[in-house]
CSV table of C-alpha atoms in Angstrom, one decimal:
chain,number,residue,atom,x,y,z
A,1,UNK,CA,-67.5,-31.9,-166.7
A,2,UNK,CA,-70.9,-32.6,-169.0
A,3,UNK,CA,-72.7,-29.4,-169.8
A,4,UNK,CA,-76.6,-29.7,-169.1
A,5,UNK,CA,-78.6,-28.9,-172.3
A,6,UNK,CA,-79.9,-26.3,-173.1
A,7,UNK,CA,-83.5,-25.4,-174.6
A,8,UNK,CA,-82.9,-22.3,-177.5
A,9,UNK,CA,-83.8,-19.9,-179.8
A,10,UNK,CA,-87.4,-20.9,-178.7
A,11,UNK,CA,-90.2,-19.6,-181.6
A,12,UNK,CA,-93.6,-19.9,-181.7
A,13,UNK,CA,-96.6,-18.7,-184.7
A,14,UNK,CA,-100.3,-19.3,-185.1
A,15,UNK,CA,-102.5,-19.5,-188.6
A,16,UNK,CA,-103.5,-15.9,-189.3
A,17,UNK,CA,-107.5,-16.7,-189.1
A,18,UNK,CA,-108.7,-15.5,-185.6
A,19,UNK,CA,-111.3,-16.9,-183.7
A,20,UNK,CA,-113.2,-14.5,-181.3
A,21,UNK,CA,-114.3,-16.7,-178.8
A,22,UNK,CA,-117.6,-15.1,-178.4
A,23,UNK,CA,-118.7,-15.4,-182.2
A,24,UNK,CA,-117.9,-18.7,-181.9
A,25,UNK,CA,-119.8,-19.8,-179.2
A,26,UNK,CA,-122.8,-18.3,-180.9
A,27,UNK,CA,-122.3,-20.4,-183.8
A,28,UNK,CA,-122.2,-23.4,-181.9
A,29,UNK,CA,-125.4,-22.6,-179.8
A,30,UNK,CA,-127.2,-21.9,-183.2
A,31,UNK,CA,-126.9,-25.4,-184.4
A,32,UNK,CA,-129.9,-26.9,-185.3
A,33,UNK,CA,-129.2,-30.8,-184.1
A,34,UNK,CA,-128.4,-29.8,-180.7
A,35,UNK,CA,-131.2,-29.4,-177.7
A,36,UNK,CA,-131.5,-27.1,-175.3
A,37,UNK,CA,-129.3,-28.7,-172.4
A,38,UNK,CA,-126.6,-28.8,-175.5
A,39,UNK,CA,-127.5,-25.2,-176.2
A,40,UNK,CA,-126.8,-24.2,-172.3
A,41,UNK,CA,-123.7,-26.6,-172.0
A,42,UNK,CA,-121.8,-24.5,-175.4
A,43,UNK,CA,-123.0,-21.2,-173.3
A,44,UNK,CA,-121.2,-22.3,-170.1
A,45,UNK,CA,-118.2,-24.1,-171.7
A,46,UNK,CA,-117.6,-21.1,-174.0
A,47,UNK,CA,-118.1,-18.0,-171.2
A,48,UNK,CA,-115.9,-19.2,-168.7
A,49,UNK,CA,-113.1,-20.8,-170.6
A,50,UNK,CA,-111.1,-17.9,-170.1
A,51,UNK,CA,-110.0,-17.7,-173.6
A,52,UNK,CA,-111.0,-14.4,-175.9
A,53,UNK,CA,-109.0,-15.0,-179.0
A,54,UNK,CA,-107.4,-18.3,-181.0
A,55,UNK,CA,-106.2,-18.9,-184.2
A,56,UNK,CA,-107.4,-21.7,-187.1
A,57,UNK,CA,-106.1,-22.8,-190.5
A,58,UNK,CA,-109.4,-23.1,-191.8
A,59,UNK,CA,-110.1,-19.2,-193.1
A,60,UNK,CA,-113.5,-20.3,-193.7
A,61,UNK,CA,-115.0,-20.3,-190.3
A,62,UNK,CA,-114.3,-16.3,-190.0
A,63,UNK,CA,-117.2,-14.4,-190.1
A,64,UNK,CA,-115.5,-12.3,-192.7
A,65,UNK,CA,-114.6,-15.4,-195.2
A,66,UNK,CA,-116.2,-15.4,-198.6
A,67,UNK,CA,-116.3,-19.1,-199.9
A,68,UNK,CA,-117.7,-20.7,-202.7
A,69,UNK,CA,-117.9,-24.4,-201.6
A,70,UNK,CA,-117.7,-24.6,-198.2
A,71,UNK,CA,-116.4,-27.5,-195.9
A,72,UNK,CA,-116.3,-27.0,-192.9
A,73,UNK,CA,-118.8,-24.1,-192.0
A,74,UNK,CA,-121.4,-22.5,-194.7
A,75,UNK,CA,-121.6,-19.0,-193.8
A,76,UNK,CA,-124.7,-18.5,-195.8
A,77,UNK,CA,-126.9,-20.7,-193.5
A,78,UNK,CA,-124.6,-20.9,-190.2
A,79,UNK,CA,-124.3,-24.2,-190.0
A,80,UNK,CA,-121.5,-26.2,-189.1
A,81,UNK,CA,-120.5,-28.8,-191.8
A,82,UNK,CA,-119.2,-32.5,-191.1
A,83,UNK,CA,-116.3,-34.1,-193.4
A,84,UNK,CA,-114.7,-37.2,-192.8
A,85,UNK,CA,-111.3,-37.4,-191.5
A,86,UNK,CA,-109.8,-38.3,-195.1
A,87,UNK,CA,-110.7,-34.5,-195.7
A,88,UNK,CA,-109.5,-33.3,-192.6
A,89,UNK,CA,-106.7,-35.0,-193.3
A,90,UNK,CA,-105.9,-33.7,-196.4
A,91,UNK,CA,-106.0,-30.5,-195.4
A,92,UNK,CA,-103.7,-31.4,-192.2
A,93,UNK,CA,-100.9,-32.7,-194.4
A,94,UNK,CA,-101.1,-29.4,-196.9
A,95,UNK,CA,-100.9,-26.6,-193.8
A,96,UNK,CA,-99.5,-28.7,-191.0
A,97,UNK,CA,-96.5,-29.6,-192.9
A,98,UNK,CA,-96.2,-25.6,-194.3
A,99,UNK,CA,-96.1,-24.3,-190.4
A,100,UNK,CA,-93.6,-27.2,-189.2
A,101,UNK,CA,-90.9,-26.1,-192.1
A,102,UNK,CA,-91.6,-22.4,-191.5
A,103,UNK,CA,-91.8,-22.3,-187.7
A,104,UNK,CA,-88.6,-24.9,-187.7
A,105,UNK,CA,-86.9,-22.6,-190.0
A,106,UNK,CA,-87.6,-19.9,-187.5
A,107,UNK,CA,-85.6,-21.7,-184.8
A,108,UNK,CA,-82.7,-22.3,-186.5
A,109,UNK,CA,-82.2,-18.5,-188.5
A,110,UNK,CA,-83.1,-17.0,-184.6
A,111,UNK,CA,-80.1,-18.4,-183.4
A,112,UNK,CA,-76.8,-16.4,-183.6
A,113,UNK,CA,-74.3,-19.7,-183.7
A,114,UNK,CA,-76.2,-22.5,-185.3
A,115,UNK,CA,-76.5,-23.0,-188.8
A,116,UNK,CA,-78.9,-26.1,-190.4
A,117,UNK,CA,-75.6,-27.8,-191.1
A,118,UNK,CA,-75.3,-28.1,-187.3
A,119,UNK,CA,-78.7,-29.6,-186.9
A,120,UNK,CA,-77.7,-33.4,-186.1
A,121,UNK,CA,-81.5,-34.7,-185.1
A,122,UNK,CA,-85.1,-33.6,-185.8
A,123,UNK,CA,-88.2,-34.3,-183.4
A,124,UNK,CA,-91.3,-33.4,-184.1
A,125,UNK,CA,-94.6,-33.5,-182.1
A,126,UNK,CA,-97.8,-33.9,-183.9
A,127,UNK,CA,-101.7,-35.4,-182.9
A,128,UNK,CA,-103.8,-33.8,-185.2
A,129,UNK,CA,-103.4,-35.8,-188.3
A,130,UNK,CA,-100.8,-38.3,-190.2
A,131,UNK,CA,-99.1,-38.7,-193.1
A,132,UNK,CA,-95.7,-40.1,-194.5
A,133,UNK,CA,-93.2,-39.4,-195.9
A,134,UNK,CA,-93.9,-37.3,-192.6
A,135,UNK,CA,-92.8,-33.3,-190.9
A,136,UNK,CA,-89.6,-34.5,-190.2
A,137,UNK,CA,-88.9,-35.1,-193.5
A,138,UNK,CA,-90.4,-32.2,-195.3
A,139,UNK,CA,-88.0,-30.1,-192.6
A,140,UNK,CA,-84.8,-32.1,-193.8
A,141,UNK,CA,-85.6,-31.1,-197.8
A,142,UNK,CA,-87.1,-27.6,-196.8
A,143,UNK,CA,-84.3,-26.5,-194.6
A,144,UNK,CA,-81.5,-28.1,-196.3
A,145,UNK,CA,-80.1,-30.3,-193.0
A,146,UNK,CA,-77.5,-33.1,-194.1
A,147,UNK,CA,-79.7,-36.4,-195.3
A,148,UNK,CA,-78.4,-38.3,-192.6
A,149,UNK,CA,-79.9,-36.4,-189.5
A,150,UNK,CA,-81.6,-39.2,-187.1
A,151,UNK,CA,-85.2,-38.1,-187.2
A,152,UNK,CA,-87.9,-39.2,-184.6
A,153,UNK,CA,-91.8,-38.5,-184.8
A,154,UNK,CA,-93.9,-38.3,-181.5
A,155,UNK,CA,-97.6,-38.6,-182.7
A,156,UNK,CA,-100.8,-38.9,-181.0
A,157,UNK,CA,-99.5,-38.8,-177.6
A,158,UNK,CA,-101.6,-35.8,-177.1
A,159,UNK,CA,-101.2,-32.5,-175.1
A,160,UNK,CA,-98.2,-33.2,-172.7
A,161,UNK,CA,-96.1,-34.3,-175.6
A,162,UNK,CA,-93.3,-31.7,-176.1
A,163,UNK,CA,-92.2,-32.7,-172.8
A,164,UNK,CA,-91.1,-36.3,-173.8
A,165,UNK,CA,-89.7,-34.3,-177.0
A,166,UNK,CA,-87.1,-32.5,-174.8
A,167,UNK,CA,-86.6,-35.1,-172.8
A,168,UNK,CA,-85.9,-37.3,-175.8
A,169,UNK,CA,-83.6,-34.5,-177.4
A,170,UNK,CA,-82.1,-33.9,-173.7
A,171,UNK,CA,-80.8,-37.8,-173.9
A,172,UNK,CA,-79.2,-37.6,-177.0
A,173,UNK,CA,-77.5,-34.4,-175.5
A,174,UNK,CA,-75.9,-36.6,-173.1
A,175,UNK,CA,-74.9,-39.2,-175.8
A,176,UNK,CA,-73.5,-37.2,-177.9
A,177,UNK,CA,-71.8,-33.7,-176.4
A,178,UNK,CA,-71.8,-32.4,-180.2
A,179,UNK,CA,-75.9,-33.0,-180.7
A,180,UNK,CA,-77.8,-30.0,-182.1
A,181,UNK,CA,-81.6,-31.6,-181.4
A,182,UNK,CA,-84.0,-29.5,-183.4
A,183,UNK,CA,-87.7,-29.9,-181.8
A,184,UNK,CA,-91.5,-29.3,-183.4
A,185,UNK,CA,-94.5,-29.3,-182.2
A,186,UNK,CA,-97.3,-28.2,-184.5
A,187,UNK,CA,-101.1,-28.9,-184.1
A,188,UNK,CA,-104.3,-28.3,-186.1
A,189,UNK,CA,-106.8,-28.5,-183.7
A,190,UNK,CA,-109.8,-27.1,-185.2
A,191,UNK,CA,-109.7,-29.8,-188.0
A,192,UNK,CA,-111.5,-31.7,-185.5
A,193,UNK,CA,-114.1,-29.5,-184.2
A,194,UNK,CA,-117.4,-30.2,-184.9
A,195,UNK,CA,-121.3,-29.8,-183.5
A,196,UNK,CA,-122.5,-32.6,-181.1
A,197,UNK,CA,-124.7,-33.2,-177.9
A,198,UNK,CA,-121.8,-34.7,-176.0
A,199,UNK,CA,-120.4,-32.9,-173.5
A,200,UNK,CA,-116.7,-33.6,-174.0
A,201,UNK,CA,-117.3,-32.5,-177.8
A,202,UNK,CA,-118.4,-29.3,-176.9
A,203,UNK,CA,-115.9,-28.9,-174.3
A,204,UNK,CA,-113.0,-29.3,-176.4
A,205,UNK,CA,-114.9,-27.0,-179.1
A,206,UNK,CA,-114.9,-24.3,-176.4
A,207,UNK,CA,-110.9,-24.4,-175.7
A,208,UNK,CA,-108.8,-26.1,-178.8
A,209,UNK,CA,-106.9,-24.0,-181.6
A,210,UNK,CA,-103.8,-24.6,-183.7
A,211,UNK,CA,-100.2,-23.6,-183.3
A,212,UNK,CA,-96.5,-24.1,-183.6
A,213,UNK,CA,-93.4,-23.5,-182.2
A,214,UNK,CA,-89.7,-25.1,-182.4
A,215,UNK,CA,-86.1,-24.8,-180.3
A,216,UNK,CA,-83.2,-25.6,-180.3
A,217,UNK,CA,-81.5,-28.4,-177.5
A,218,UNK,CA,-78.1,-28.9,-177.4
A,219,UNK,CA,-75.0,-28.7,-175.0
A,220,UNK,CA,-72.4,-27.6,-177.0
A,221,UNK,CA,-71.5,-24.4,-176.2
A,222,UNK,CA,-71.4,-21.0,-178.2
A,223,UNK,CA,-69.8,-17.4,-178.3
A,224,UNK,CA,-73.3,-15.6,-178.2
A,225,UNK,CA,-75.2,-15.1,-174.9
A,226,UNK,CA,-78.9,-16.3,-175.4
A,227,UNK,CA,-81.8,-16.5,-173.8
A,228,UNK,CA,-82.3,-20.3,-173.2
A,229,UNK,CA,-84.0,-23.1,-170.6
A,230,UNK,CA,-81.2,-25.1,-168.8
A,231,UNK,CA,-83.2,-28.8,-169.1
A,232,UNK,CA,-82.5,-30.0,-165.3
A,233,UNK,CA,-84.9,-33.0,-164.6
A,234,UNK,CA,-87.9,-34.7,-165.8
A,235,UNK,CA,-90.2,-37.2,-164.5
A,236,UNK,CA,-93.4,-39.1,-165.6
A,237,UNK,CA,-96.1,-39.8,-163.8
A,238,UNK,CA,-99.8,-41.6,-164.4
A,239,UNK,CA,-102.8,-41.0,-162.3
A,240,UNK,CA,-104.6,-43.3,-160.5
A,241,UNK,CA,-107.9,-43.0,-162.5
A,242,UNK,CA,-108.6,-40.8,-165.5
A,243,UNK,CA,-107.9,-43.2,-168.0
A,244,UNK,CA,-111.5,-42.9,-169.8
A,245,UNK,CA,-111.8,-39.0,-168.2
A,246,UNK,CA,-109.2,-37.9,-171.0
A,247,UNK,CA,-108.8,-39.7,-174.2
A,248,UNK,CA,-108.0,-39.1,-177.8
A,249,UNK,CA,-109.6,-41.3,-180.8
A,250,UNK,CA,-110.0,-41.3,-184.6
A,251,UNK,CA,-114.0,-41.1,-185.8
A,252,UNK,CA,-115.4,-41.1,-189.0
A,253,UNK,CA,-115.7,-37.4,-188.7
A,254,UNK,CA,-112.7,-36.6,-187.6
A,255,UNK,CA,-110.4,-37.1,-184.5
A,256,UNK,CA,-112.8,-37.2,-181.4
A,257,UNK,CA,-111.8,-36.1,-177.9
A,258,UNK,CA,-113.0,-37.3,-174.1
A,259,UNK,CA,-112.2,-34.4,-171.9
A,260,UNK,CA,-114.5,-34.9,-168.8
A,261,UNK,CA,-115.6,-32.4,-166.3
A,262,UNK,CA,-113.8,-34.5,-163.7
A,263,UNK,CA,-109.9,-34.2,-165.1
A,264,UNK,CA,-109.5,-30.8,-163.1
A,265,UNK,CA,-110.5,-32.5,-159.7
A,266,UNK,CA,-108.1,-35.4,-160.8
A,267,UNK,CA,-104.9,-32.9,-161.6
A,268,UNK,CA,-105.7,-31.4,-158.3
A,269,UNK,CA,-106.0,-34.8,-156.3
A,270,UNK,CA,-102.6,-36.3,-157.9
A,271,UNK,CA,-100.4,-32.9,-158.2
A,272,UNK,CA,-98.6,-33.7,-155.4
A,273,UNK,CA,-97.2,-37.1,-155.9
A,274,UNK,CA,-97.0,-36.5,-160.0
A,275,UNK,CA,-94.4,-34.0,-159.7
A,276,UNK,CA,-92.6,-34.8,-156.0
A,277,UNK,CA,-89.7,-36.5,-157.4
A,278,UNK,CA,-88.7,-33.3,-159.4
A,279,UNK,CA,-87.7,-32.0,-156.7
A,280,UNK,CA,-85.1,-34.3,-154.9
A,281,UNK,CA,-82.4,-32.1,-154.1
A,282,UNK,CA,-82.5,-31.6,-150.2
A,283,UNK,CA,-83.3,-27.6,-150.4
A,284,UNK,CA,-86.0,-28.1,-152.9
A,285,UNK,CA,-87.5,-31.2,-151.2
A,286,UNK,CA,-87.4,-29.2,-148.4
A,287,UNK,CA,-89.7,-26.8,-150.0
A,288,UNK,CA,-92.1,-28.9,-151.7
A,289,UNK,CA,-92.8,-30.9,-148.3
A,290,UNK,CA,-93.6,-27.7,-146.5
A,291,UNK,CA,-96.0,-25.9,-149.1
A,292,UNK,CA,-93.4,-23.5,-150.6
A,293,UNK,CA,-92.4,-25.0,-153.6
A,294,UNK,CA,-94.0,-21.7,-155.0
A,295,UNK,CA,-91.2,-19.5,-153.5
A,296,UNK,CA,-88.4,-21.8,-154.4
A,297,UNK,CA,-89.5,-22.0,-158.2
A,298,UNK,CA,-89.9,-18.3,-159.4
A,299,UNK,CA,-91.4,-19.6,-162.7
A,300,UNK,CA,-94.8,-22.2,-163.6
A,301,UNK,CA,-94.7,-23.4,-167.6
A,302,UNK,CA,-98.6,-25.5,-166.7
A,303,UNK,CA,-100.2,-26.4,-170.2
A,304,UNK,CA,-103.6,-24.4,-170.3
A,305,UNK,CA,-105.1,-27.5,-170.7
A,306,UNK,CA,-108.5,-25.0,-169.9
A,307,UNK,CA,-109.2,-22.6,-166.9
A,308,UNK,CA,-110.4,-25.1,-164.4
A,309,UNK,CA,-107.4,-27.0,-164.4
A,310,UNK,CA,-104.9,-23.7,-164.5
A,311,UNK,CA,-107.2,-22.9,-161.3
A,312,UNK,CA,-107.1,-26.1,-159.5
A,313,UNK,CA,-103.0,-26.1,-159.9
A,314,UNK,CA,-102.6,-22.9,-158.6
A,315,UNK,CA,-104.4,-23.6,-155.1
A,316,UNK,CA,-103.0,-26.8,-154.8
A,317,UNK,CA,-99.5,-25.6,-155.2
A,318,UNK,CA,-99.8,-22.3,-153.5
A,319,UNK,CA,-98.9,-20.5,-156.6
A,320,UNK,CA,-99.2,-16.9,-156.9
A,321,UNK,CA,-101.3,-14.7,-159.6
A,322,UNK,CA,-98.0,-13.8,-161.1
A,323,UNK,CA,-96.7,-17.3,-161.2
A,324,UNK,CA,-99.9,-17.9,-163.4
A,325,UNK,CA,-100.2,-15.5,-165.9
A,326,UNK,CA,-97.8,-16.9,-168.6
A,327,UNK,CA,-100.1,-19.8,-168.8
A,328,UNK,CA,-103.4,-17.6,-168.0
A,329,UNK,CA,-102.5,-15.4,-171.1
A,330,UNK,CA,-101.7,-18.0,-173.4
A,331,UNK,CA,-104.5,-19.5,-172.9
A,332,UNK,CA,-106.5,-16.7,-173.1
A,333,UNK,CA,-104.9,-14.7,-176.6
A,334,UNK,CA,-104.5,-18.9,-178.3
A,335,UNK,CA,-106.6,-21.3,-177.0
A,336,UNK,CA,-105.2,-24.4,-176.0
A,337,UNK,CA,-102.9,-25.6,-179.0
A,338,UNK,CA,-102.8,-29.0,-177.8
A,339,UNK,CA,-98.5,-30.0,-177.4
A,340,UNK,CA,-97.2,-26.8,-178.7
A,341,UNK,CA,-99.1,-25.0,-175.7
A,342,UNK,CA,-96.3,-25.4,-173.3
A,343,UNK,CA,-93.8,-24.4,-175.6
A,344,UNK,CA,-95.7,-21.1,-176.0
A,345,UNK,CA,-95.7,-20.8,-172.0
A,346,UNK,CA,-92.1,-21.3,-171.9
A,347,UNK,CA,-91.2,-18.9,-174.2
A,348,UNK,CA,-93.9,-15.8,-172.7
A,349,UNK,CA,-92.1,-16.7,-169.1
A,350,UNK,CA,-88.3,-16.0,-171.1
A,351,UNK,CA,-90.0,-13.1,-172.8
A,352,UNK,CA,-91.4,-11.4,-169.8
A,353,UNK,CA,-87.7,-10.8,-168.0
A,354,UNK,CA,-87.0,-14.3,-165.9
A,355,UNK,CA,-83.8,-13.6,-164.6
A,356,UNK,CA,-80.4,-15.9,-165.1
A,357,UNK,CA,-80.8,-18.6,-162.6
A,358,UNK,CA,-84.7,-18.4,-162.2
A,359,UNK,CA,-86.0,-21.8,-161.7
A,360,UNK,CA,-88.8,-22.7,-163.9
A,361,UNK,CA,-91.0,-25.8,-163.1
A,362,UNK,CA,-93.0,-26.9,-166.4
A,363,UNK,CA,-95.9,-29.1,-166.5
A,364,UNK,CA,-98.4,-31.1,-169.2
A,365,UNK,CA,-101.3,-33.4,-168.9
A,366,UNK,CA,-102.9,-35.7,-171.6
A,367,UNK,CA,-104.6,-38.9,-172.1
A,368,UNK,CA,-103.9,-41.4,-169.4
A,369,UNK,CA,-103.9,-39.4,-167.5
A,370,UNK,CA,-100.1,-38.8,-168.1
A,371,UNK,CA,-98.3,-36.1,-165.9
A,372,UNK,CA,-95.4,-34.5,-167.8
A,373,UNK,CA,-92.9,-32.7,-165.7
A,374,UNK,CA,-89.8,-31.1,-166.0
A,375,UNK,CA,-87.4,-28.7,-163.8
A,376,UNK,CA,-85.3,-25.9,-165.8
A,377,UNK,CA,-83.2,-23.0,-165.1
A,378,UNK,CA,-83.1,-20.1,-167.0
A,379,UNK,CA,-80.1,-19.2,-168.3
A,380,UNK,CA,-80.0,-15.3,-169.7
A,381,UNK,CA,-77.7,-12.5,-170.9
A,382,UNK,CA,-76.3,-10.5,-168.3
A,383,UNK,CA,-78.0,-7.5,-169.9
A,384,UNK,CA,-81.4,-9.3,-170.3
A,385,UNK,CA,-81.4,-10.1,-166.5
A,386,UNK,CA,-80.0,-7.1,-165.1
């Protein structure tokens, strides 16, 4: 009988520079070439994005940084600066590909049995900048895995796309039985923020940060008892509008996001359908037709794509407080961290005692608007669960 993969020694990390969310709101508001409706809009977005803290690589845009040639922000005067997207870039290429080896590295010395010789394929997850020779092959040098590991990049796909990762790295599982799938996701956010009058802008200024975080998915199986995700199902889905609601482009100032006002009301709208075929075994389905998918699946990974939408999930699927406070506290200590978000989720839920058979139902949006789902099972020591 073929084992189900596994998702493993899940690890996350964030940039040390932290963002109080409140500081930077006032540095938004005290732009000088934005109006007054653009002044109120950075007070709203800002207040009840239910974030508090995130993280940044750019140490200049503490409050506490001395710098001698700014870029980005110049503390002296407050204002927010404006590079191109070469030097955004740049500076992508130099810190993203330092958190992909380290957090990567992370994975693979957390687990007990697998070694970076085991490691047969590399995925990583990226949106916030390019560059080649790419992340999947500065892990290869960095961590010494064989030359000939298959490696796959999944860029600018946007928030939802660790799920295809898994899914990817869950498919080569069932190729290959022996397949040790090492997966990435790192983003650099706040590369990309900058002042405007558009409402979109300043809606993603209120709620984007950077992070990272890696696992392990394979199906071979191993003497130690770890905490791990059981990958059950996934499915895709696209919405019936909200194609220009949430978008991702490249500008001459950076990468520019569309995040309308109107993607929460579409979530809600299209929950149902997006993630009915998840659940097609008869028990389940069962569930799910009569409202109470919440009490069959003990566990909710939803990407904290901002407050509104973590809001407008929870009514529509009955959830309860508790089934929302992974994603509720991510998003309020990090920010949302673009892909890597749901990875974070994921691992607060295995962190916070789900016990061994726990089903967990994971979830991402992004441009499209593309509905990433997934069922899992959790799949923990006998002592963690007890």
């Amino acid at each position: 009988m073929r084992l189900a993969p596994v998702l493993r020694s899940l690890q996350t990390m964030v940039p040390d520079t932290v963002l109080i969310q409140e500081e930077v709101r006032d540095v938004f508001a005290a732009q000088p070439d934005i109006g007054r409706l653009a002044k109120r809009i950075v007070a709203t977005s800002f207040n009840v994005s239910g974030i508090e803290t995130r993280h940044t690589v750019l140490t200049e845009l503490s409050l506490k940084a001395e710098v001698d040639e700014p870029t980005f922000f110049d503390r002296s005067s407050g204002e927010l600066l404006a590079p191109g997207t070469k030097v955004r870039n740049e500076l992508y290429t130099r810190e993203a590909g330092r958190l992909f080896v380290e957090v990567a590295r992370r994975a693979v010395d957390a687990d007990p049995d697998i070694t970076a010789a085991d490691v047969t394929h590399v995925i990583t997850v990226s949106c916030t900048g390019f560059h080649a020779p790419g992340p999947d092959y500065e892990i290869v040098r960095a961590l010494g895995l064989p030359d000939g590991v298959q490696r796959y990049h999944l860029g600018f796909m946007g928030c939802y796309a660790s799920m295809p990762a898994l899914r990817a790295a869950s498919q080569f599982c069932a190729a290959d039985p022996d397949a040790v799938v090492l997966v990435v996701s790192v983003e650099l956010c706040t590369l990309h923020l900058r002042s405007s009058d558009d409402p979109d802008l300043i809606v993603a200024s209120s709620l984007f940060a950077d992070g990272a975080a890696a696992g392990i998915v394979t199906a071979r199986t191993f003497d130690s008892d770890v905490p791990a995700l059981r990958l059950d199902r996934f499915h895709t889905a696209i919405t019936e509008r909200g194609e220009q609601d949430m978008a991702w482009t490249i500008g001459d100032q950076g990468f520019e996001m569309v995040l309308s006002t109107a993607v929460p009301q579409i979530i809600g709208e299209s929950i149902h359908d997006a993630i009915r075929p998840l659940y097609a075994e008869p028990a389940l389905a069962a569930a799910f037709e009569d409202d109470a998918i919440g009490e069959a699946v003990q566990h909710w990974a939803i990407h904290p794509g901002g407050r509104s939408i973590l809001d407008r999930v929870q009514e529509k699927l009955g959830l309860t407080d508790e089934q929302l406070h992974p994603a509720r506290e991510t998003l309020r200590t990090n920010g949302n961290m673009s892909s890597a978000t749901v990875l974070f989720v994921m691992k607060r839920i295995l962190d916070e005692g789900a016990q061994d058979g726990d089903r967990v139902s994971a979830m991402a949006f992004g441009p499209g608007l593309t509905a990433e789902s997934a069922l899992m099972t959790v799949v923990a020591p006998r002592s963690h669960a007890a």
